[in-house]
Amino acid sequence: MGQLTQPALVSNRSEAATQTMQRARLSRTLGILARHLLLIVFCLLFIVPFVWMVISSFKTNAQMFSVPIQWLPDQWHVENYQNALNYPGFPFLRYLANSFFYSGGVMLGTVFSCTLVGYGFARMRFPGREILFAATLATLMVPGIVTFIPTFVLFKSLNMLGTYLPLILPSFFGNAFFIFMLRQFFRNLPGELADAAKVDGAGEFRIFWQIMLPLARPAIMVMMVFSFLWTWQEFFGPLVYLSDKNQYPISLGLFAFQAQRTTDWSLTMAAATISMIPLVVIFFFTQRSFIEGIRLTGIKG
């Protein structure tokens, strides 16, 4: 009797295992769908204001504030861009050039200082290294507004007000966040490469320049993109240090334009869209290296 029921028991167990696997597979599928749906919702929440800004740049003021909302204009007013670029007293192309100069200078200074300091903390041994690194990280907890007044007084005593030097020069003295990121990245690079180079007679700087720096390209790309984006949208620093209107970056130029043309929202939207184009282009051409750098920095951190 037992031998007769054994195939039935095996069949029941097989069916139960199959049902369990199907339920687990269905649960995983539903979980993936829920996560993707949540990501899509958040993506739409972030992208809708940007899309609305671009579409509004082709509208008239009446269409922008129409009730109910008119999502697409009856007629696309491309001339808004030409009017914004050629508006009297607001040289937006100069503002864009100033922003490239400002952001590019800060990016170069950040790369120069943070790579050297991060490599020194990661690969070189010297007395007080850990204390200095802890002090560097401690500066992350100090609000920037606390050090702003002493910094302003320093640059005023050096007669640098009204120039870009107070905005660019500090980047050549390092950024604690990027120093920490690069230090973690350099620490996880293979030490055998440096040892082999030392056997061949390479000095520390040659090891840094020819071996370690190319390997850290993903992390450096992340640092470059972040520093450029953060500087591009910087507002408070240029507002305090710059006095000549022709020196304004695009962030300050947009504020001055909107303050004097509060009723001309279509031109304001067109100018804001123009200011976003360089950021979109930069991310489009660097997204692969940027995402790779984020992934590797997260793993190696």
Short mmCIF file of C-alpha atoms in Angstrom, two decimals, residues 41-269:
data_model
loop_
_atom_site.label_atom_id
_atom_site.label_comp_id
_atom_site.label_asym_id
_atom_site.label_seq_id
_atom_site.Cartn_x
_atom_site.Cartn_y
_atom_site.Cartn_z
CA VAL A 41 6.65 58.46 -10.86
CA PHE A 42 9.66 60.18 -9.27
CA CYS A 43 11.21 60.72 -12.70
CA LEU A 44 8.04 62.45 -13.89
CA LEU A 45 7.94 64.61 -10.78
CA PHE A 46 11.48 65.80 -11.50
CA ILE A 47 11.13 66.22 -15.26
CA VAL A 48 7.72 67.93 -15.44
CA PRO A 49 9.02 71.35 -14.25
CA PHE A 50 11.83 71.21 -16.82
CA VAL A 51 9.42 70.25 -19.63
CA TRP A 52 7.03 72.98 -18.53
CA MET A 53 9.86 75.54 -18.64
CA VAL A 54 10.87 74.53 -22.17
CA ILE A 55 7.29 74.57 -23.48
CA SER A 56 6.56 77.89 -21.74
CA SER A 57 9.54 79.45 -23.48
CA PHE A 58 7.57 79.19 -26.74
CA LYS A 59 4.38 80.72 -25.31
CA THR A 60 3.09 84.21 -24.72
CA ASN A 61 2.43 85.52 -21.22
CA ALA A 62 -1.31 85.12 -21.71
CA GLN A 63 -0.93 81.47 -22.69
CA MET A 64 1.32 80.75 -19.70
CA PHE A 65 -1.29 81.90 -17.18
CA SER A 66 -4.41 80.74 -19.02
CA VAL A 67 -7.10 78.86 -17.09
CA PRO A 68 -7.47 75.95 -17.62
CA ILE A 69 -3.80 75.17 -18.21
CA GLN A 70 -2.78 75.26 -21.85
CA TRP A 71 -0.01 72.68 -22.09
CA LEU A 72 0.90 73.34 -25.72
CA PRO A 73 0.88 76.77 -27.33
CA ASP A 74 -1.38 77.56 -30.27
CA GLN A 75 1.61 79.07 -32.03
CA TRP A 76 5.23 78.31 -31.18
CA HIS A 77 6.98 81.65 -30.63
CA VAL A 78 10.58 80.81 -31.53
CA GLU A 79 11.39 84.51 -31.55
CA ASN A 80 11.34 84.47 -27.74
CA TYR A 81 14.85 83.05 -27.81
CA GLN A 82 16.13 85.71 -30.18
CA ASN A 83 14.47 88.45 -28.13
CA ALA A 84 15.99 87.09 -24.92
CA LEU A 85 19.49 86.85 -26.39
CA ASN A 86 19.32 90.32 -27.92
CA TYR A 87 17.51 92.07 -25.08
CA PRO A 88 19.04 95.53 -24.44
CA GLY A 89 21.22 95.71 -21.37
CA PHE A 90 21.37 91.93 -20.78
CA PRO A 91 24.19 90.26 -22.77
CA PHE A 92 23.24 86.63 -22.15
CA LEU A 93 25.99 85.27 -24.39
CA ARG A 94 28.52 87.12 -22.25
CA TYR A 95 26.87 85.69 -19.16
CA LEU A 96 27.22 82.19 -20.62
CA ALA A 97 30.89 82.82 -21.42
CA ASN A 98 31.44 84.06 -17.86
CA SER A 99 29.79 80.94 -16.48
CA PHE A 100 32.02 78.70 -18.60
CA PHE A 101 35.09 80.60 -17.40
CA TYR A 102 33.96 80.48 -13.76
CA SER A 103 32.86 76.84 -13.77
CA GLY A 104 35.85 75.70 -15.82
CA GLY A 105 38.30 77.46 -13.51
CA VAL A 106 36.75 75.92 -10.41
CA MET A 107 36.70 72.49 -12.07
CA LEU A 108 40.39 72.68 -13.00
CA GLY A 109 41.35 73.90 -9.54
CA THR A 110 39.33 71.13 -7.89
CA VAL A 111 40.88 68.42 -10.06
CA PHE A 112 44.40 69.75 -9.50
CA SER A 113 44.16 70.02 -5.71
CA CYS A 114 41.90 67.11 -4.80
CA THR A 115 43.75 64.51 -6.86
CA LEU A 116 47.08 65.45 -5.29
CA VAL A 117 45.75 65.60 -1.74
CA GLY A 118 43.61 62.48 -2.12
CA TYR A 119 46.57 60.52 -3.46
CA GLY A 120 48.78 61.76 -0.65
CA PHE A 121 46.31 60.66 2.03
CA ALA A 122 45.78 57.29 0.33
CA ARG A 123 49.23 56.13 -0.79
CA MET A 124 51.87 58.12 1.11
CA ARG A 125 52.87 57.56 4.71
CA PHE A 126 53.93 60.53 6.84
CA PRO A 127 53.56 61.57 10.50
CA GLY A 128 50.16 62.96 11.39
CA ARG A 129 48.47 61.70 8.22
CA GLU A 130 45.37 60.39 9.96
CA ILE A 131 45.05 63.52 12.10
CA LEU A 132 45.24 65.76 9.04
CA PHE A 133 42.71 63.60 7.22
CA ALA A 134 40.33 63.74 10.20
CA ALA A 135 40.72 67.52 10.31
CA THR A 136 39.95 67.68 6.58
CA LEU A 137 36.77 65.67 7.04
CA ALA A 138 35.79 67.83 10.02
CA THR A 139 35.55 70.83 7.70
CA LEU A 140 32.54 69.15 6.06
CA MET A 141 30.57 69.84 9.25
CA VAL A 142 31.36 73.56 9.20
CA PRO A 143 28.66 75.56 7.34
CA GLY A 144 30.06 77.67 4.54
CA ILE A 145 28.37 80.80 5.87
CA VAL A 146 30.50 80.56 9.04
CA THR A 147 33.74 80.98 7.11
CA PHE A 148 32.32 83.41 4.57
CA ILE A 149 32.97 86.64 6.49
CA PRO A 150 36.64 85.83 7.30
CA THR A 151 37.14 84.79 3.67
CA PHE A 152 35.55 88.00 2.44
CA VAL A 153 37.76 90.10 4.71
CA LEU A 154 40.83 88.19 3.48
CA PHE A 155 40.10 88.78 -0.19
CA LYS A 156 39.21 92.40 0.51
CA SER A 157 42.60 92.94 2.15
CA LEU A 158 44.21 91.38 -0.95
CA ASN A 159 42.28 93.80 -3.24
CA MET A 160 40.62 90.94 -5.11
CA LEU A 161 37.01 92.08 -4.82
CA GLY A 162 35.30 92.67 -8.14
CA THR A 163 37.25 89.85 -9.83
CA TYR A 164 36.82 86.11 -10.25
CA LEU A 165 39.84 85.34 -8.08
CA PRO A 166 37.83 85.01 -4.82
CA LEU A 167 35.52 82.58 -6.61
CA ILE A 168 38.12 80.42 -8.37
CA LEU A 169 41.19 80.58 -6.13
CA PRO A 170 39.71 78.60 -3.18
CA SER A 171 39.21 75.58 -5.44
CA PHE A 172 43.00 75.23 -5.74
CA PHE A 173 43.14 74.52 -2.00
CA GLY A 174 40.94 71.42 -2.13
CA ASN A 175 37.42 70.28 -1.40
CA ALA A 176 36.97 67.96 1.58
CA PHE A 177 34.22 65.90 -0.05
CA PHE A 178 36.17 65.21 -3.24
CA ILE A 179 39.38 64.60 -1.28
CA PHE A 180 37.60 61.92 0.72
CA MET A 181 36.11 60.36 -2.43
CA LEU A 182 39.45 60.21 -4.25
CA ARG A 183 41.29 58.98 -1.17
CA GLN A 184 38.91 56.04 -0.93
CA PHE A 185 39.33 55.34 -4.64
CA PHE A 186 43.14 55.53 -4.60
CA ARG A 187 43.32 53.25 -1.54
CA ASN A 188 41.59 50.45 -3.41
CA LEU A 189 43.79 50.56 -6.50
CA PRO A 190 46.29 47.67 -6.73
CA GLY A 191 49.40 48.48 -4.71
CA GLU A 192 51.44 46.02 -6.76
CA LEU A 193 51.47 48.49 -9.66
CA ALA A 194 53.17 51.14 -7.55
CA ASP A 195 55.62 48.58 -6.14
CA ALA A 196 56.58 47.43 -9.63
CA ALA A 197 57.08 51.02 -10.73
CA LYS A 198 59.33 51.71 -7.74
CA VAL A 199 61.43 48.69 -8.64
CA ASP A 200 61.87 50.20 -12.10
CA GLY A 201 63.07 53.43 -10.51
CA ALA A 202 59.92 55.53 -10.79
CA GLY A 203 59.45 58.31 -8.28
CA GLU A 204 56.27 59.06 -6.35
CA PHE A 205 55.11 61.80 -8.69
CA ARG A 206 55.69 59.64 -11.77
CA ILE A 207 53.68 56.82 -10.17
CA PHE A 208 50.89 59.28 -9.45
CA TRP A 209 50.92 60.87 -12.91
CA GLN A 210 51.46 57.87 -15.18
CA ILE A 211 49.88 54.99 -13.25
CA MET A 212 47.41 56.03 -10.57
CA LEU A 213 45.85 59.05 -12.23
CA PRO A 214 44.73 57.21 -15.42
CA LEU A 215 43.22 54.43 -13.29
CA ALA A 216 41.25 57.02 -11.30
CA ARG A 217 39.65 58.49 -14.42
CA PRO A 218 36.07 57.40 -13.50
CA ALA A 219 36.26 59.06 -10.08
CA ILE A 220 37.87 62.16 -11.59
CA MET A 221 35.07 62.36 -14.14
CA VAL A 222 32.48 62.31 -11.35
CA MET A 223 34.38 65.08 -9.56
CA MET A 224 34.61 67.18 -12.73
CA VAL A 225 30.91 66.88 -13.55
CA PHE A 226 29.77 67.60 -9.99
CA SER A 227 32.08 70.58 -9.52
CA PHE A 228 31.05 72.05 -12.89
CA LEU A 229 27.33 71.66 -12.19
CA TRP A 230 27.55 73.03 -8.65
CA THR A 231 29.55 76.05 -9.82
CA TRP A 232 27.29 76.72 -12.81
CA GLN A 233 24.31 77.23 -10.53
CA GLU A 234 26.23 79.10 -7.81
CA PHE A 235 24.50 82.36 -6.94
CA PHE A 236 25.59 83.69 -3.56
CA GLY A 237 29.34 83.91 -4.23
CA PRO A 238 29.10 85.90 -7.50
CA LEU A 239 26.45 88.14 -5.93
CA VAL A 240 28.84 89.17 -3.15
CA TYR A 241 32.19 89.31 -4.94
CA LEU A 242 31.24 90.69 -8.38
CA SER A 243 30.17 94.29 -8.88
CA ASP A 244 30.43 94.77 -12.65
CA LYS A 245 27.31 93.67 -14.51
CA ASN A 246 29.40 92.45 -17.44
CA GLN A 247 31.12 89.94 -15.11
CA TYR A 248 27.89 88.24 -14.05
CA PRO A 249 27.57 84.48 -14.64
CA ILE A 250 24.33 83.22 -16.09
CA SER A 251 22.80 82.49 -12.66
CA LEU A 252 23.17 86.12 -11.60
CA GLY A 253 22.27 87.42 -15.05
CA LEU A 254 18.95 85.53 -14.99
CA PHE A 255 18.15 86.99 -11.58
CA ALA A 256 18.88 90.53 -12.76
CA PHE A 257 16.82 89.97 -15.91
CA GLN A 258 13.84 88.58 -14.01
CA ALA A 259 14.02 91.35 -11.41
CA GLN A 260 13.65 94.04 -14.08
CA ARG A 261 11.29 92.15 -16.39
CA THR A 262 8.87 90.59 -13.91
CA THR A 263 6.01 90.58 -16.42
CA ASP A 264 7.91 89.09 -19.37
CA TRP A 265 7.89 85.47 -18.22
CA SER A 266 8.15 84.00 -21.70
CA LEU A 267 11.55 85.64 -22.25
CA THR A 268 12.62 84.60 -18.77
CA MET A 269 11.74 80.98 -19.55
#
